[in-house]
Short mmCIF file of C-alpha atoms in Angstrom, two decimals:
data_model
loop_
_atom_site.label_atom_id
_atom_site.label_comp_id
_atom_site.label_asym_id
_atom_site.label_seq_id
_atom_site.Cartn_x
_atom_site.Cartn_y
_atom_site.Cartn_z
CA UNK A 13 70.94 102.88 91.07
CA UNK A 14 74.11 101.51 92.64
CA UNK A 15 73.32 99.92 96.00
CA UNK A 16 76.83 98.64 96.86
CA UNK A 17 79.91 100.45 95.56
CA UNK A 18 83.14 98.62 94.62
CA UNK A 19 85.69 98.63 97.47
CA UNK A 20 89.40 99.46 97.49
CA UNK A 21 91.65 96.39 97.33
CA UNK A 22 95.22 95.66 98.43
CA UNK A 23 97.09 92.68 96.98
CA UNK A 24 100.60 91.29 96.71
CA UNK A 25 102.40 91.25 93.36
CA UNK A 26 101.12 88.37 91.24
CA UNK A 27 97.74 88.22 92.98
CA UNK A 28 94.42 89.21 91.42
CA UNK A 29 91.89 91.66 92.85
CA UNK A 30 88.13 91.24 92.54
CA UNK A 31 85.91 94.32 92.39
CA UNK A 32 82.14 93.89 92.79
CA UNK A 33 79.13 96.18 92.42
CA UNK A 34 75.46 95.75 93.26
CA UNK A 35 72.82 97.73 91.40
CA UNK A 36 69.06 97.91 91.17
CA UNK A 37 66.75 99.16 88.47
CA UNK A 38 64.48 97.96 85.69
CA UNK A 39 65.93 94.91 83.94
CA UNK A 40 67.92 94.30 81.91
CA UNK A 41 70.96 95.88 83.58
CA UNK A 42 74.27 95.92 81.73
CA UNK A 43 77.71 96.51 83.22
CA UNK A 44 80.94 97.93 81.82
CA UNK A 45 84.08 98.08 83.96
CA UNK A 46 86.79 100.67 83.46
CA UNK A 47 90.39 101.00 84.62
CA UNK A 48 91.49 104.62 85.05
CA UNK A 49 88.48 105.68 82.96
CA UNK A 50 89.31 103.38 80.04
CA UNK A 51 86.88 100.60 79.10
CA UNK A 52 88.11 97.08 79.88
CA UNK A 53 87.06 94.90 76.93
CA UNK A 54 84.90 91.96 78.01
CA UNK A 55 84.46 93.20 81.59
CA UNK A 56 80.66 93.24 81.53
CA UNK A 57 79.57 91.39 84.69
CA UNK A 58 78.68 92.50 88.21
CA UNK A 59 82.28 91.83 89.22
CA UNK A 60 85.69 92.20 87.62
CA UNK A 61 88.83 90.26 88.50
CA UNK A 62 92.11 91.84 87.46
CA UNK A 63 94.97 89.95 85.85
CA UNK A 64 97.89 89.20 88.23
CA UNK A 65 98.93 92.58 89.66
CA UNK A 66 102.32 94.23 89.21
CA UNK A 67 103.82 97.21 91.02
CA UNK A 68 102.81 99.35 88.02
CA UNK A 69 99.14 98.67 88.83
CA UNK A 70 99.27 100.36 92.23
CA UNK A 71 97.01 103.40 92.33
CA UNK A 72 94.84 102.22 89.45
CA UNK A 73 91.17 103.17 89.77
CA UNK A 74 88.37 100.77 88.86
CA UNK A 75 84.77 101.81 88.27
CA UNK A 76 81.74 100.39 86.51
CA UNK A 77 78.92 101.95 84.53
CA UNK A 78 75.54 100.29 84.99
CA UNK A 79 73.01 100.89 82.22
CA UNK A 80 69.37 100.07 81.47
CA UNK A 81 66.75 101.54 79.10
CA UNK A 82 66.12 104.44 81.51
CA UNK A 83 69.76 105.60 81.70
CA UNK A 84 73.12 104.88 83.27
CA UNK A 85 75.08 105.51 86.45
CA UNK A 86 78.79 105.16 87.16
CA UNK A 87 80.09 103.83 90.46
CA UNK A 88 82.66 105.42 92.70
CA UNK A 89 86.24 104.51 91.81
CA UNK A 90 87.88 101.75 93.83
CA UNK A 91 91.65 102.00 94.26
CA UNK A 92 94.02 99.09 93.75
CA UNK A 93 97.12 99.03 95.94
CA UNK A 94 99.88 96.54 95.17
CA UNK A 95 102.21 95.90 98.10
CA UNK A 96 105.91 96.26 97.40
CA UNK A 97 108.13 93.45 98.69
CA UNK A 98 110.98 94.57 100.95
CA UNK A 99 114.32 95.50 99.44
CA UNK A 100 117.50 96.30 101.32
CA UNK A 101 118.98 99.69 100.50
CA UNK A 102 121.85 99.70 102.98
CA UNK A 103 123.39 96.45 104.23
CA UNK A 104 124.67 96.01 107.80
CA UNK A 105 128.38 96.88 108.02
CA UNK A 106 131.18 94.92 109.65
CA UNK A 107 131.98 96.14 113.17
CA UNK A 108 135.23 96.09 115.15
CA UNK A 109 135.03 96.72 118.89
CA UNK A 110 137.12 96.18 121.99
CA UNK A 111 136.05 93.41 124.35
CA UNK A 112 133.49 94.75 126.83
CA UNK A 113 131.98 97.21 124.33
CA UNK A 114 128.78 96.86 122.34
CA UNK A 115 128.48 96.77 118.56
CA UNK A 116 125.57 98.22 116.61
CA UNK A 117 124.38 96.75 113.30
CA UNK A 118 121.84 98.60 111.14
CA UNK A 119 119.93 97.99 107.94
CA UNK A 120 117.91 100.31 105.72
CA UNK A 121 115.05 98.81 103.72
CA UNK A 122 112.09 99.85 101.59
CA UNK A 123 108.80 98.13 100.88
CA UNK A 124 105.17 98.42 101.82
CA UNK A 125 104.50 98.95 105.50
CA UNK A 126 104.58 97.31 107.89
CA UNK A 127 108.16 96.12 107.62
CA UNK A 128 109.22 93.50 110.14
CA UNK A 129 112.81 92.84 111.19
CA UNK A 130 114.42 89.77 112.74
CA UNK A 131 118.14 89.81 113.49
CA UNK A 132 120.19 86.65 113.50
CA UNK A 133 123.61 85.74 114.91
CA UNK A 134 125.38 82.98 112.99
CA UNK A 135 122.04 82.11 111.39
CA UNK A 136 120.15 81.76 114.71
CA UNK A 137 117.31 84.10 115.68
CA UNK A 138 118.13 86.68 118.35
CA UNK A 139 115.08 86.90 120.62
CA UNK A 140 113.62 90.41 120.78
CA UNK A 141 115.89 91.81 118.03
CA UNK A 142 113.08 93.11 115.81
CA UNK A 143 114.05 96.66 114.83
CA UNK A 144 116.03 98.15 111.94
CA UNK A 145 119.13 98.13 114.13
CA UNK A 146 120.54 95.75 116.71
CA UNK A 147 122.99 96.52 119.49
CA UNK A 148 124.84 93.55 120.93
CA UNK A 149 125.32 92.98 124.62
CA UNK A 150 128.84 93.76 125.86
CA UNK A 151 131.17 91.74 123.69
CA UNK A 152 133.62 89.09 124.80
CA UNK A 153 136.63 87.67 122.97
CA UNK A 154 134.66 84.50 122.25
CA UNK A 155 132.26 86.56 120.10
CA UNK A 156 135.01 87.35 117.61
CA UNK A 157 134.01 86.24 114.09
CA UNK A 158 130.25 86.16 114.73
CA UNK A 159 128.08 86.97 111.71
CA UNK A 160 125.00 89.16 112.03
CA UNK A 161 122.24 89.39 109.44
CA UNK A 162 118.62 90.50 109.41
CA UNK A 163 115.47 89.16 107.75
CA UNK A 164 113.22 92.00 106.56
CA UNK A 165 109.64 91.01 105.79
CA UNK A 166 106.17 92.34 104.99
CA UNK A 167 102.98 90.74 103.64
CA UNK A 168 104.45 90.80 100.11
CA UNK A 169 107.65 88.86 100.87
CA UNK A 170 110.97 88.85 102.66
CA UNK A 171 114.66 89.40 102.05
CA UNK A 172 117.73 88.56 104.12
CA UNK A 173 120.64 90.98 104.37
CA UNK A 174 124.28 90.16 103.81
CA UNK A 175 126.11 88.99 106.92
CA UNK A 176 128.18 91.56 108.81
CA UNK A 177 131.29 90.37 110.65
CA UNK A 178 131.91 91.21 114.30
CA UNK A 179 135.57 91.53 115.21
CA UNK A 180 136.34 91.70 118.93
CA UNK A 181 139.83 92.92 119.86
#
């Protein structure tokens, strides 16, 4: 009888995941772990640690069959989720505005949620600019030539966009 089922796991690429089961019954108990229903050679303990995970492993199902002389039982399947690091799909574009107007910079990114955003002006963090787009305050001539970029991050990693040029006329 399985007393504690293996639990779903979420890891970053390159990390391992450890699945564990607890069972009771007349000794000796033997264990055989499976990935997507296929036996994993040598995985015959109460727990199984995966090799370093890749994106291709996401959605894989891990279960274990526990056997003794009286019979066998198979656990529920535990799902492995591998987070996807952020990637920028659409870079922020250069903006040209008249003095006194605002400029809006936007980025489009993919990756496992939650995605975090931090905009920067000339490499310095802009306080409170933490969305997929950033609208400047009203521009002044002295802001001409400023460079805006954004750091996109999640638990699996981070990526910085290209810099977009602000031209103030």
